[in-house]
Short mmCIF file of C-alpha atoms in Angstrom, two decimals:
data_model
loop_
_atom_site.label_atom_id
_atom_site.label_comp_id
_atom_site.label_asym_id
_atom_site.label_seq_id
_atom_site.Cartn_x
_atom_site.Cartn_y
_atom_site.Cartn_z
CA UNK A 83 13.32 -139.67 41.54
CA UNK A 84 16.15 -138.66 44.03
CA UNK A 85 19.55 -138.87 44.40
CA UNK A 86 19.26 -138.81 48.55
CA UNK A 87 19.21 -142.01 49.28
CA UNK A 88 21.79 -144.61 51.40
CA UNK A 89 24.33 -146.33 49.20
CA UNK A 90 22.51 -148.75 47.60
CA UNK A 91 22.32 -152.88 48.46
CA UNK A 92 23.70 -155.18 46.29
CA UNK A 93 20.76 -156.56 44.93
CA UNK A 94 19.60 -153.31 43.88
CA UNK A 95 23.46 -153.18 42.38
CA UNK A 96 22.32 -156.79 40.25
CA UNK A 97 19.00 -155.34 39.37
CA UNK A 98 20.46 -152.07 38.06
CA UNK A 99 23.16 -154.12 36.08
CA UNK A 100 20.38 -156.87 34.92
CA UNK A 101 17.86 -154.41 33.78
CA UNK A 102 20.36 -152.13 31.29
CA UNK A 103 21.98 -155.36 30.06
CA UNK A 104 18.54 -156.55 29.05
CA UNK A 105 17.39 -153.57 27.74
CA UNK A 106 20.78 -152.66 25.59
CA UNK A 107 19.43 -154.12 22.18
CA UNK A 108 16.04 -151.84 22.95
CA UNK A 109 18.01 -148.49 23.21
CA UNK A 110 18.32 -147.79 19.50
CA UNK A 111 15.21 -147.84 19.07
CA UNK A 112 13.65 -146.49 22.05
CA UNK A 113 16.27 -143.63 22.95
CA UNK A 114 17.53 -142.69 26.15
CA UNK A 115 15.15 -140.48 27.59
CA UNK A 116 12.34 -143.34 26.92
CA UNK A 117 14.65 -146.31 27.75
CA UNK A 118 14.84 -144.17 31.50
CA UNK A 119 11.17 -143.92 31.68
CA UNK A 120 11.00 -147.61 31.71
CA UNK A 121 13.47 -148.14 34.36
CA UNK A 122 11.90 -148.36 37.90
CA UNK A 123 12.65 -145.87 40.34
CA UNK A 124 14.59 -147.13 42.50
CA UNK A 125 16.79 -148.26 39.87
CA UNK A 126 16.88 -144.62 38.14
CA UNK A 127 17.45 -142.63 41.47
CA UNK A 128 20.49 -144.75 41.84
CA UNK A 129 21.72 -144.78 38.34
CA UNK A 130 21.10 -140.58 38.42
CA UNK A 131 23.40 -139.75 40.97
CA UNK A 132 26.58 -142.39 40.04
CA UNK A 133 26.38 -143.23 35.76
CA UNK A 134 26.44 -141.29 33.49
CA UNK A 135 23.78 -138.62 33.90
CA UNK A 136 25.73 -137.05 37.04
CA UNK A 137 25.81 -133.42 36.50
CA UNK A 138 29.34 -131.79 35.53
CA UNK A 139 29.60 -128.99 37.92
CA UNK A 140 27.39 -129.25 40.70
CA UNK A 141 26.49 -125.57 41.81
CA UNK A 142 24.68 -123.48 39.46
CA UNK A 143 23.55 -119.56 39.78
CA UNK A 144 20.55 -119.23 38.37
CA UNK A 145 20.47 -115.12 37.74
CA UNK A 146 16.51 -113.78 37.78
CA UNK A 147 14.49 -110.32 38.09
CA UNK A 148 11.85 -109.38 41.35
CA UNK A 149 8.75 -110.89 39.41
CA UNK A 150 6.20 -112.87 40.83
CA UNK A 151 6.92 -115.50 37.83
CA UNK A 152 10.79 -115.95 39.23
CA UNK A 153 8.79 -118.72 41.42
CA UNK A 154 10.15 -121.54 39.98
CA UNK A 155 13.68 -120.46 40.63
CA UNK A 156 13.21 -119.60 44.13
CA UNK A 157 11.14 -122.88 45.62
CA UNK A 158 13.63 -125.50 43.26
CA UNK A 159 16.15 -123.51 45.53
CA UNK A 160 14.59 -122.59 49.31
CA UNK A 161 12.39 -126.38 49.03
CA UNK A 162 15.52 -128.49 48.00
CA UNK A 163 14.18 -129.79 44.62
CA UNK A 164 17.67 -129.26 43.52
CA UNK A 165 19.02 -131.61 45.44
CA UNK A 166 16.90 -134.03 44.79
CA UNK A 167 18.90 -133.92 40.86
CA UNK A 168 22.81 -133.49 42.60
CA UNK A 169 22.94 -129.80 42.34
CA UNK A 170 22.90 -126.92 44.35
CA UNK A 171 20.49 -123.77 42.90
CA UNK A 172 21.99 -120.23 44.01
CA UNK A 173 19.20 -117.89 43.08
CA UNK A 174 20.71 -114.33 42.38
CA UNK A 175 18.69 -111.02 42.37
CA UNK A 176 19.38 -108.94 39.28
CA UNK A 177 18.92 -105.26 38.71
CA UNK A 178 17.49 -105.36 35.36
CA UNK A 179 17.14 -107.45 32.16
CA UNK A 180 20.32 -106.16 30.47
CA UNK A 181 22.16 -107.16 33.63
CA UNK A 182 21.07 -110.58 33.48
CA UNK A 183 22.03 -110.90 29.84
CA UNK A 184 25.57 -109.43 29.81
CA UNK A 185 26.18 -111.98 32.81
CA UNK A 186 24.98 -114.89 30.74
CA UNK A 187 26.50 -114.19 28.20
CA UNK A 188 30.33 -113.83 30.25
CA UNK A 189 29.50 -116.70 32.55
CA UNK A 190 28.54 -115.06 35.73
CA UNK A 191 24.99 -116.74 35.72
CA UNK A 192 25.35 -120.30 34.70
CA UNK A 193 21.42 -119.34 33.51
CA UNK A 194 18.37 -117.15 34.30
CA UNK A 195 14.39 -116.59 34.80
CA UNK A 196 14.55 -114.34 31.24
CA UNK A 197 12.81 -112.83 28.97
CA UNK A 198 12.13 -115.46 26.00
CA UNK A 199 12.43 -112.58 23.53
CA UNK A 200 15.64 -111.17 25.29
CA UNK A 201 16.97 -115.21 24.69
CA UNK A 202 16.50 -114.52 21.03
CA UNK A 203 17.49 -111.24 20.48
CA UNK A 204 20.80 -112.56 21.71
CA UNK A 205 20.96 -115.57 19.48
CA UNK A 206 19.97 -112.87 16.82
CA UNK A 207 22.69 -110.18 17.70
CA UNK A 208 19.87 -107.74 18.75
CA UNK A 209 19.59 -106.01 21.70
CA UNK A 210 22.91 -106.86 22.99
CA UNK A 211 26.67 -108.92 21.32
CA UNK A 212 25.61 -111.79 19.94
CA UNK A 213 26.11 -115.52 21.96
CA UNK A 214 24.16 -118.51 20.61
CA UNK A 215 21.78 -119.38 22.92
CA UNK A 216 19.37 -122.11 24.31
CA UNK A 217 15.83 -121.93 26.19
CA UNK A 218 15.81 -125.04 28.54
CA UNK A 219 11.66 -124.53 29.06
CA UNK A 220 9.40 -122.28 29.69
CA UNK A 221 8.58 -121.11 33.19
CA UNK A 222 5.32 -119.61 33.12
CA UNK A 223 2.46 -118.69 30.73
CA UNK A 224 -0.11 -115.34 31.16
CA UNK A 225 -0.04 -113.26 33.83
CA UNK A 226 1.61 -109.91 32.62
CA UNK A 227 -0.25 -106.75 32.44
CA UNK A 228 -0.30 -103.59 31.05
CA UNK A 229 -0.94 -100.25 33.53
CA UNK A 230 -2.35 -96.72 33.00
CA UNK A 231 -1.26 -93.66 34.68
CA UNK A 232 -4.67 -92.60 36.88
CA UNK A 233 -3.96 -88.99 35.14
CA UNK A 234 -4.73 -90.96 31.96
CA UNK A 235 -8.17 -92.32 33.77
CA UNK A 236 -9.40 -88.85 34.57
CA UNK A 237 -9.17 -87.73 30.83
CA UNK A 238 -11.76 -90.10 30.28
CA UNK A 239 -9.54 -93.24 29.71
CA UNK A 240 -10.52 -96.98 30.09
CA UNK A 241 -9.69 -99.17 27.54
CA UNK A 242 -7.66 -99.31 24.21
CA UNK A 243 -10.37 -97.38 22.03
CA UNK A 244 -10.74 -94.59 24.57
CA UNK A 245 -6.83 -94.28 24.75
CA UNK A 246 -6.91 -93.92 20.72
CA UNK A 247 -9.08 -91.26 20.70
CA UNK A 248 -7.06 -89.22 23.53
CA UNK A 249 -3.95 -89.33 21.60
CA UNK A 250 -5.31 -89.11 17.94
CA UNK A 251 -7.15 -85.75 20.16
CA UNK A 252 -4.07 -84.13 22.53
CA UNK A 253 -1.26 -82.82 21.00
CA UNK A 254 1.28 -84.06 23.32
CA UNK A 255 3.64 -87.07 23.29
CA UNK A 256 2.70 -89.82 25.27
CA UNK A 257 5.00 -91.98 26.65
CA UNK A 258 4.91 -96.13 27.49
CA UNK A 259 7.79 -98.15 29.49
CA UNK A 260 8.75 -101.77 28.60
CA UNK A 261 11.51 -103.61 30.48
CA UNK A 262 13.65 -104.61 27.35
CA UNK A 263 13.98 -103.97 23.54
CA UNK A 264 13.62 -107.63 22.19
CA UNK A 265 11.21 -108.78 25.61
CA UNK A 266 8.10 -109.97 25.95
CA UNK A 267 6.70 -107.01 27.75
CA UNK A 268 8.19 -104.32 24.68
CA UNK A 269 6.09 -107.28 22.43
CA UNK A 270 2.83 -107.05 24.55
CA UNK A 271 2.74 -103.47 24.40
CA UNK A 272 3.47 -102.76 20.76
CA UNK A 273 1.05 -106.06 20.00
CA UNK A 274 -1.95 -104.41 22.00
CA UNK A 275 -1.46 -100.63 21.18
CA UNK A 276 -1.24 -101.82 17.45
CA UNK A 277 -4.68 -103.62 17.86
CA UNK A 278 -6.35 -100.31 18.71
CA UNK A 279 -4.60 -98.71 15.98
CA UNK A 280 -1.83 -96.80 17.81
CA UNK A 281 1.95 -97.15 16.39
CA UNK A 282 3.92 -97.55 19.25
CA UNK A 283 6.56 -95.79 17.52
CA UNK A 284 4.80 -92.90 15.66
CA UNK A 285 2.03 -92.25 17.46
CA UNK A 286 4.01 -92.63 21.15
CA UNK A 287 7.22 -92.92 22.63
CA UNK A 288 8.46 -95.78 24.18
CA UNK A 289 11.04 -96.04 26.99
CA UNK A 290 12.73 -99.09 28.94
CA UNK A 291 12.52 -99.15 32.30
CA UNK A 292 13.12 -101.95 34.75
CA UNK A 293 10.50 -104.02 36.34
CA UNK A 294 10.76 -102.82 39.76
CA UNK A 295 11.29 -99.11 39.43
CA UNK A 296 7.87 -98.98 36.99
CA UNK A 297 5.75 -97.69 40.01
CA UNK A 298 8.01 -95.29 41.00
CA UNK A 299 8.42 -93.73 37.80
CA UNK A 300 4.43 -93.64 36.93
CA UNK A 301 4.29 -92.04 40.19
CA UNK A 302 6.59 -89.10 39.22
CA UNK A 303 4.86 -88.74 36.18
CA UNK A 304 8.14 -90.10 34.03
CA UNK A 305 5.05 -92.14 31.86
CA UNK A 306 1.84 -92.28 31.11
CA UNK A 307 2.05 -96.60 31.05
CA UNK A 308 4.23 -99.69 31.18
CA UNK A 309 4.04 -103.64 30.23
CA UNK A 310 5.14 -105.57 33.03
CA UNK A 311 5.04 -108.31 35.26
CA UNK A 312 3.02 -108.78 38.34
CA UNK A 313 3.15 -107.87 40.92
CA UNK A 314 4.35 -104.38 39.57
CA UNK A 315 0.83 -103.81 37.85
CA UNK A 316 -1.17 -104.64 40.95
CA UNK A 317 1.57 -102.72 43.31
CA UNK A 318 0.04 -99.42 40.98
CA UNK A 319 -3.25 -100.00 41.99
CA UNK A 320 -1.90 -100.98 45.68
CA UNK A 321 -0.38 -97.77 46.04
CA UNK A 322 -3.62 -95.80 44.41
CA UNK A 323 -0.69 -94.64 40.90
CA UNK A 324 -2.44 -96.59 38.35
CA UNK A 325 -4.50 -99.28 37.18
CA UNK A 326 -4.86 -102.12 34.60
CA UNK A 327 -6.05 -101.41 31.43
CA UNK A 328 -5.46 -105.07 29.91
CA UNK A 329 -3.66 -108.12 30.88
CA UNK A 330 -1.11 -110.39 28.89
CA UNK A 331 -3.57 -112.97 28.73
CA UNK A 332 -6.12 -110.78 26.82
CA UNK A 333 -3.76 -110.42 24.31
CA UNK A 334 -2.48 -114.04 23.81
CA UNK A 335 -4.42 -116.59 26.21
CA UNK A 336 -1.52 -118.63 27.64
CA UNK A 337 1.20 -117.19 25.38
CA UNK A 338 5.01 -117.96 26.15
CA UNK A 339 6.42 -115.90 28.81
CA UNK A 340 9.66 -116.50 30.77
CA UNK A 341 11.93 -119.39 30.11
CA UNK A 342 14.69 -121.05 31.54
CA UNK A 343 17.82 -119.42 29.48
CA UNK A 344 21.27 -120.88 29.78
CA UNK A 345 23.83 -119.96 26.92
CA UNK A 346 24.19 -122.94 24.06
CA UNK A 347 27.78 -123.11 25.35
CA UNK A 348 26.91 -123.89 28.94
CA UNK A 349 24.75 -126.96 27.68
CA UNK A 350 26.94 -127.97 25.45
CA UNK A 351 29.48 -128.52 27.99
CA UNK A 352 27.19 -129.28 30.92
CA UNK A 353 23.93 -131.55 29.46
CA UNK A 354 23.53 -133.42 32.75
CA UNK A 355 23.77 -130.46 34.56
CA UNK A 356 21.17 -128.49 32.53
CA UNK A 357 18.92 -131.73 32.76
CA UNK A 358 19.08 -131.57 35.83
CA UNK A 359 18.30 -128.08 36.27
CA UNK A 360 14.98 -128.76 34.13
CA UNK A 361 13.64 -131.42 36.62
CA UNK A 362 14.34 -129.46 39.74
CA UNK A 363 12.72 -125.91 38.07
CA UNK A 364 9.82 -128.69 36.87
CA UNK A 365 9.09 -130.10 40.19
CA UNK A 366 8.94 -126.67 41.45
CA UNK A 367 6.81 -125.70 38.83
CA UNK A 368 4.50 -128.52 39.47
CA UNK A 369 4.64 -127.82 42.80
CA UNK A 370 3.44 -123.71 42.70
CA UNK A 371 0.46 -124.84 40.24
CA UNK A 372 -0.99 -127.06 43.09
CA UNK A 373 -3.66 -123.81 43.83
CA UNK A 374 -3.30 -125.23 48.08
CA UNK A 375 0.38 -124.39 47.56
CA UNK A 376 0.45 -120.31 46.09
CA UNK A 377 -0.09 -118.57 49.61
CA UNK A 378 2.75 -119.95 51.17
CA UNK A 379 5.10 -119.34 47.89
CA UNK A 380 3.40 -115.88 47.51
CA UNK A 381 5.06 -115.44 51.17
CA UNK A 382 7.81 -116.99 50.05
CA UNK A 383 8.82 -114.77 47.17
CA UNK A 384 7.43 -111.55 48.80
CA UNK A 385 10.71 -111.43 51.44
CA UNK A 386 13.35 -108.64 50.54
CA UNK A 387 15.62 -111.14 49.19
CA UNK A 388 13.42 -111.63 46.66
CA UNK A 389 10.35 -109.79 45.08
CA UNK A 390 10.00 -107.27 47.82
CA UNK A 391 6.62 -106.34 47.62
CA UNK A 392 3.45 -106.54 50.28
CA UNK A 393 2.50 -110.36 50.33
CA UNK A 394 -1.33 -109.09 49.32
CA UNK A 395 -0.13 -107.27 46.38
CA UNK A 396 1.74 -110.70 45.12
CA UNK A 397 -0.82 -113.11 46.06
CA UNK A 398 -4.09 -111.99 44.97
CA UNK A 399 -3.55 -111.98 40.83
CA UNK A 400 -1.36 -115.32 41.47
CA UNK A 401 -3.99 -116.57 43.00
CA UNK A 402 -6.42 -115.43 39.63
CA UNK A 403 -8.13 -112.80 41.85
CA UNK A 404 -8.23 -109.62 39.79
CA UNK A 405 -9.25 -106.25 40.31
CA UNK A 406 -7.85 -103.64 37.72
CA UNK A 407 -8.59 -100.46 40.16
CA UNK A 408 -11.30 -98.71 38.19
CA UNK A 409 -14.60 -100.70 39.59
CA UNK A 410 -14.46 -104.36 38.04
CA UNK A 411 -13.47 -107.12 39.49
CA UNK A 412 -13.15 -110.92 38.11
CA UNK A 413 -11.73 -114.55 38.91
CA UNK A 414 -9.16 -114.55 35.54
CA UNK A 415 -9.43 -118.42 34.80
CA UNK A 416 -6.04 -117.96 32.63
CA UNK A 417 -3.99 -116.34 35.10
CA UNK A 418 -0.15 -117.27 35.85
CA UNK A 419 0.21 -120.97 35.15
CA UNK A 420 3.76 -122.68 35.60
CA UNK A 421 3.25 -126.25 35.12
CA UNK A 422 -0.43 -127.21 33.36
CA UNK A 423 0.58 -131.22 32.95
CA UNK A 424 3.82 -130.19 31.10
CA UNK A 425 2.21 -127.80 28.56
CA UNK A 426 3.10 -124.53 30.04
CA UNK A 427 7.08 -125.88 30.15
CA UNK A 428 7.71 -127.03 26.78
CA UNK A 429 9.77 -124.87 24.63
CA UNK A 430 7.25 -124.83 21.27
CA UNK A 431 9.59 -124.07 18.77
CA UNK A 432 6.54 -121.89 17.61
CA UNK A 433 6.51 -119.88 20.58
CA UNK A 434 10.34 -118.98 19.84
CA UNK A 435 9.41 -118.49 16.36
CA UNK A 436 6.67 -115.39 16.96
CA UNK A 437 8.96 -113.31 18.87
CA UNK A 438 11.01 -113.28 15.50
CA UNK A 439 8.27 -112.42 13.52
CA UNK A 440 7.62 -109.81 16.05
CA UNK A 441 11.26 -108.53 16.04
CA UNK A 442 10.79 -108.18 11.88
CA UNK A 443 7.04 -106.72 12.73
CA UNK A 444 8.96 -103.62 14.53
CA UNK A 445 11.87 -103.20 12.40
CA UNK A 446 14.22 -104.96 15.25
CA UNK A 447 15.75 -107.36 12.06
CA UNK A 448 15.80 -105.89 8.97
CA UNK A 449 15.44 -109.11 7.07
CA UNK A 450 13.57 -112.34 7.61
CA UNK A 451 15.64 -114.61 9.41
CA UNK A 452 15.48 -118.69 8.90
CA UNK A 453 12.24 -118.80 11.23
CA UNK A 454 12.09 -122.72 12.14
CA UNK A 455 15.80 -123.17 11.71
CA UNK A 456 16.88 -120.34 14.72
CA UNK A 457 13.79 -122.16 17.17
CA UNK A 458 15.19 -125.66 16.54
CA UNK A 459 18.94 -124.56 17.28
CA UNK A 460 17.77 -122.57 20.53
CA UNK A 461 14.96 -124.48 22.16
CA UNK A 462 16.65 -127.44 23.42
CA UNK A 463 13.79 -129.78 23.16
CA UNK A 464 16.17 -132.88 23.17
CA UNK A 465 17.24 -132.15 27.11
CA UNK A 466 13.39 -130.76 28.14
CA UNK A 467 12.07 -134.42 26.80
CA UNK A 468 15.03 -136.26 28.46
CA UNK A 469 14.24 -134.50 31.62
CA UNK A 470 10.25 -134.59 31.34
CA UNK A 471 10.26 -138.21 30.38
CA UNK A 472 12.57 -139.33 33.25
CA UNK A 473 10.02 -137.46 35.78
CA UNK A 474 6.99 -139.14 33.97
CA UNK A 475 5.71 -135.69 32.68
CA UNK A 476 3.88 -136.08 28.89
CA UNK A 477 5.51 -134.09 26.02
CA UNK A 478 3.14 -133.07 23.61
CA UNK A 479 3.59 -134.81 20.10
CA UNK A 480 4.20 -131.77 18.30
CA UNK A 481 6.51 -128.87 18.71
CA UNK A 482 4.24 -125.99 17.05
CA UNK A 483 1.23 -125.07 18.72
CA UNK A 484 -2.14 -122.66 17.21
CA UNK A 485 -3.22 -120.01 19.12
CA UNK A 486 -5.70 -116.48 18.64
CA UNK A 487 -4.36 -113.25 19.45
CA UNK A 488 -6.75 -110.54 20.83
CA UNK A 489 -6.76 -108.92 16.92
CA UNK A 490 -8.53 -112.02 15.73
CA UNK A 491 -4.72 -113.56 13.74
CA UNK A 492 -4.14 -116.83 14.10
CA UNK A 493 -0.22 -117.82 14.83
CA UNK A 494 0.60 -121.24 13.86
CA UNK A 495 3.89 -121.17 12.94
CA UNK A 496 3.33 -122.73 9.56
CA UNK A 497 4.25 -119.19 7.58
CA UNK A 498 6.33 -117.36 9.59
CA UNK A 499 7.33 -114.76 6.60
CA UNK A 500 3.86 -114.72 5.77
CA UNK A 501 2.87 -113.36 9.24
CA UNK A 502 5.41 -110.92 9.86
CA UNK A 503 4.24 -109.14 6.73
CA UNK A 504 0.49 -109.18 7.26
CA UNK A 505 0.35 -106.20 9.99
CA UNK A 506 -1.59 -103.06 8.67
CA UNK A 507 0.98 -101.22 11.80
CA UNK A 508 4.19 -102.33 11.20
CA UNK A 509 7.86 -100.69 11.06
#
């Protein structure tokens, strides 16, 4: 569907005005988003850019950090899938994850490549003032790591066992970075170390760092590992500091990563603009999952304007080629995914719901908040369908998903309480 097109004839003028006359008496019953996915192309391209759906306000600055998984943002924006929607994308380069939520939440950034946890935490009043929020979709599953200091290696260090014994063993504190309090990568790290029977918080220290000054501070010795994105885990190994000790996807197999944040005000105010936001960012991601496609947006992303890293260091994991700098090396069949038919970019209300059981895991809330109630107030699944369903993209019948975490529990979403409380570690 696009809105750059000539002005349209007058028959196509009659056949726009035929067609929704006929199909009035259906809309009740069908609702809009599936009343557009009937309507031919032609005729939706033309009713997109003049009816109704035009969006409010027609440039939008989309804030994000130097990840490889701020891909979506930058080819809607450099390949001109935004303007195929009426909008203009401005992507802009932020410093670090607090950054990008204080200027959400005052209206610099009309919305971000975020954290999903950081999106909650606001909604939540953790981690930063409280702003009700809204995840548009998700941008990206797997594809996060977790990196070792070499130091750590050469005291005999491997895997998640090994590094129990050294610190049950040394009498020293040892320290791990994450990139923000309520984030996915804090969440990764306290998730795996807890699996091998570390508390992050009693057995370690824990320090937040942002993603692209992790290298540099393993390399001065300011940490002995970090949870991050790529390409930050394979720039360690690139530059001979570290190397990876697990991935994101051995700890949840295509678990929720970042998502398109906006606050609830913005959409509220601006629905056709957020709408339209979704189909440009889902076009892109459809676009960087093609496989023939990830070398030249691993090039892409790599300038300084962007990721700012070697093009090797980006392209190899994002192209599921993995090495984790200590002798094995593997084709990762679960490795960054952005698009998947539409599975990776709906916002699973039970996706939002385990960070919150996470956040009550570690102590974060003190008290268990309404689970299911907070997820269907944030996750705008209402515009994500209304945008998926006008671009032909399937959305999956139901909005809770089952998946196996690498300690053998099973998240479902069906007792949130329930799960929060089973951890042996837990605040």
């Amino acid at each position: 569907m696009s809105v750059e097109q000539k002005t349209p004839t007058t028959a196509v003028d009659n056949s726009r005005r035929n067609f929704f006359r006929a199909s009035a008496a259906s809309a009740g019953i069908l609702g809009a988003s599936a009343l557009m996915g009937m309507v031919p192309e032609k005729l939706r391209s033309s009713a997109w850019a003049a009816g109704t759906d035009k969006p409010e306000i027609t440039e939008v600055k989309i804030g994000f950090i130097p990840l490889t998984d701020c891909a979506p943002i930058v080819v809607a924006a450099e390949m001109g899938f935004d303007k195929k929607y009426g909008i203009k994308i401005t992507p802009s380069k932020e410093a670090s994850w607090a950054g990008i939520r204080d200027k959400m939440v005052n209206g610099e950034l009309q919305a971000a490549h975020v954290l999903y946890g950081l999106v909650y935490g606001v909604q939540l009043g953790i981690g930063g003032q409280q702003k009700d929020m809204n995840v548009l979709m998700t941008l990206n599953n797997n594809g996060q790591g977790i990196t070792l200091a070499n130091q750590i290696r050469e005291k005999g260090v491997k895997d998640g066992a090994s590094l129990k014994r050294l610190i049950n063993n040394e009498n020293r504190d040892y320290t791990f970075a994450q990139t923000f309090p309520t984030g996915t990568h804090a969440m990764w790290l306290y998730y795996w170390l807890a699996a091998y029977g570390i508390d992050p918080f009693k057995d370690a220290k824990t320090i937040v760092v942002p993603p692209p000054q992790m290298v540099a501070n393993m390399r001065i010795g300011n940490m002995d590992g970090y949870c991050v994105g790529e390409p930050w885990n394979a720039r360690a190994i690139h530059d001979k500091v570290g190397f990876t000790v697990a991935t994101s996807q051995d700890i949840w197999t295509d678990h929720p990563e970042k998502v398109l944040g906006t606050t609830a005000e913005f959409a509220a105010k601006n629905p056709n603009t957020a709408r339209a936001m979704i189909m440009a960012i889902l076009e892109a991601c459809r676009y960087i999952d093609a496989t023939a496609n990830r070398p030249k947006v691993a090039k892409l992303i790599a300038s300084k304007s962007y990721v700012n890293a070697p093009e090797e260091v980006i392209e190899g994991r994002f192209l599921g080629h993995y090495d984790n700098g200590i002798g094995k090396k593997w084709e990762d069949p679960n490795y960054m995914k952005f698009f998947n038919d539409g599975k990776v970019s709906f916002p699973y209300l039970s996706d939002g719901m385990w960070f919150l059981t996470q956040h009550k895991r570690w102590g974060l809330l003190k008290s268990d908040p309404d689970y299911l109630g907070i997820a269907k107030k944030v996750n705008r699944i209402d515009l994500y369908t209304d945008a998926a369903t006008a671009l032909g993209i399937a959305v999956p019948s139901d909005p809770m998903r089952s998946s196996k975490l690498i300690d053998g529990v099973v998240w479902d979403g069906k007792d949130p309480q329930a799960y929060a409380a089973s951890f042996k570690i837990k605040a």
